[in-house]
Short mmCIF file of C-alpha atoms and ligand atoms in Angstrom, two decimals:
data_model
loop_
_atom_site.label_atom_id
_atom_site.label_comp_id
_atom_site.label_asym_id
_atom_site.label_seq_id
_atom_site.Cartn_x
_atom_site.Cartn_y
_atom_site.Cartn_z
CA MET A 220 79.34 68.75 22.17
CA LYS A 221 78.00 65.58 23.73
CA SER A 222 80.43 63.45 21.75
CA ILE A 223 83.37 65.44 23.11
CA VAL A 224 82.26 64.71 26.66
CA ILE A 225 81.92 61.01 25.88
CA PHE A 226 85.32 61.02 24.24
CA LEU A 227 86.90 62.61 27.33
CA VAL A 228 85.23 60.13 29.66
CA VAL A 229 86.48 57.21 27.59
CA LEU A 230 89.97 58.72 27.54
CA LEU A 231 89.91 59.13 31.32
CA MET A 232 88.78 55.55 31.85
CA ALA A 233 91.53 54.29 29.58
CA ALA A 234 94.13 56.24 31.56
CA VAL A 235 92.85 54.83 34.83
CA ALA A 236 92.82 51.30 33.41
CA THR A 237 96.43 51.43 32.25
CA ALA A 238 97.84 52.97 35.43
CA LYS A 239 96.47 50.70 38.10
CA GLU A 240 97.47 50.96 41.71
CA VAL A 241 98.24 47.60 43.20
CA THR A 242 98.70 46.68 46.84
CA ILE A 243 100.87 43.70 47.57
CA GLU A 244 102.10 42.00 50.71
CA ILE A 245 105.51 40.40 50.64
CA LYS A 246 106.85 38.33 53.49
CA VAL A 247 110.36 39.32 54.45
CA SER A 248 112.61 37.18 56.60
CA GLY A 249 115.63 38.28 58.62
CA MET A 250 114.31 41.56 60.03
CA THR A 251 114.91 41.82 63.77
CA CYS A 252 114.20 45.43 64.66
CA GLN A 253 112.67 48.67 63.46
CA ALA A 254 115.92 49.77 61.79
CA CYS A 255 115.77 46.68 59.56
CA ALA A 256 112.20 47.54 58.59
CA VAL A 257 113.17 51.12 57.77
CA SER A 258 116.02 50.05 55.49
CA VAL A 259 113.68 47.69 53.61
CA GLN A 260 111.09 50.45 53.36
CA LYS A 261 113.62 52.97 52.01
CA SER A 262 114.82 50.49 49.43
CA LEU A 263 111.25 49.79 48.28
CA GLU A 264 110.40 53.47 48.04
CA LYS A 265 113.33 53.99 45.68
CA VAL A 266 111.76 51.66 43.12
CA GLU A 267 110.09 53.67 40.38
CA GLY A 268 106.32 53.39 40.55
CA VAL A 269 106.16 52.66 44.27
CA LYS A 270 103.74 55.01 46.00
CA ARG A 271 103.94 53.70 49.52
CA ALA A 272 105.75 51.04 51.47
CA ASP A 273 104.90 49.88 54.98
CA VAL A 274 107.27 47.42 56.55
CA SER A 275 106.76 45.65 59.86
CA SER A 276 109.69 43.84 61.44
CA ASP A 277 107.33 42.20 63.97
CA LYS A 278 105.16 40.64 61.30
CA GLY A 279 108.02 40.22 58.84
CA LEU A 280 105.80 41.79 56.24
CA ALA A 281 106.16 44.50 53.63
CA THR A 282 102.98 46.09 52.31
CA VAL A 283 103.65 47.96 49.10
CA VAL A 284 101.37 50.16 47.02
CA TYR A 285 102.68 50.56 43.49
CA ASP A 286 101.63 51.52 40.02
CA ASP A 287 101.77 48.39 37.92
CA ALA A 288 102.52 50.43 34.80
CA ASN A 289 105.92 51.36 36.28
CA ALA A 290 106.86 48.54 38.62
CA ASN A 291 106.33 44.84 39.03
CA GLU A 292 106.48 42.37 41.87
CA GLN A 293 109.90 41.07 40.88
CA GLN A 294 111.43 44.55 41.11
CA LEU A 295 110.04 44.87 44.62
CA ARG A 296 111.50 41.50 45.64
CA ASP A 297 114.84 42.48 44.16
CA ALA A 298 114.78 45.75 46.13
CA ILE A 299 114.15 43.80 49.34
CA ASP A 300 116.87 41.25 48.59
CA LYS A 301 119.33 44.06 47.90
CA THR A 302 119.05 45.20 51.53
CA GLY A 303 120.35 41.84 52.72
CA PHE A 304 116.97 40.53 53.85
CA LYS A 305 115.03 37.87 52.00
CA ALA A 306 111.74 38.31 50.19
CA GLN A 307 109.72 35.11 50.47
CA PRO A 308 108.15 33.43 47.42
CA ALA A 309 104.73 34.62 46.28
CA LYS A 310 103.22 31.14 46.73
CA GLU A 311 102.91 31.74 50.46
CA GLN A 312 100.60 34.69 49.90
CA LYS A 313 96.83 34.42 50.37
CU1 CU B 195 117.54 45.66 62.74
#
């Protein structure tokens, strides 16, 4: 009985480890008003694996929460670029 519990715990930990939620901030240039921010946000939320996207036109910043098992940073940048705005290189982060 005890071994079953241990097995389930290990299984659960493995599942959590493979599906990790990641928060990333991407600088976006070209946004001038709230409507711009909304279109970037909508585009980001269409990417599979994205849980949440917050876009500020004032800060020129997109904050995205995504599952790194389903999405990657490049897909997010592509989604931003597709709207006509420009995702800035990752080097400028942090
Ligand atoms: Cu606008």
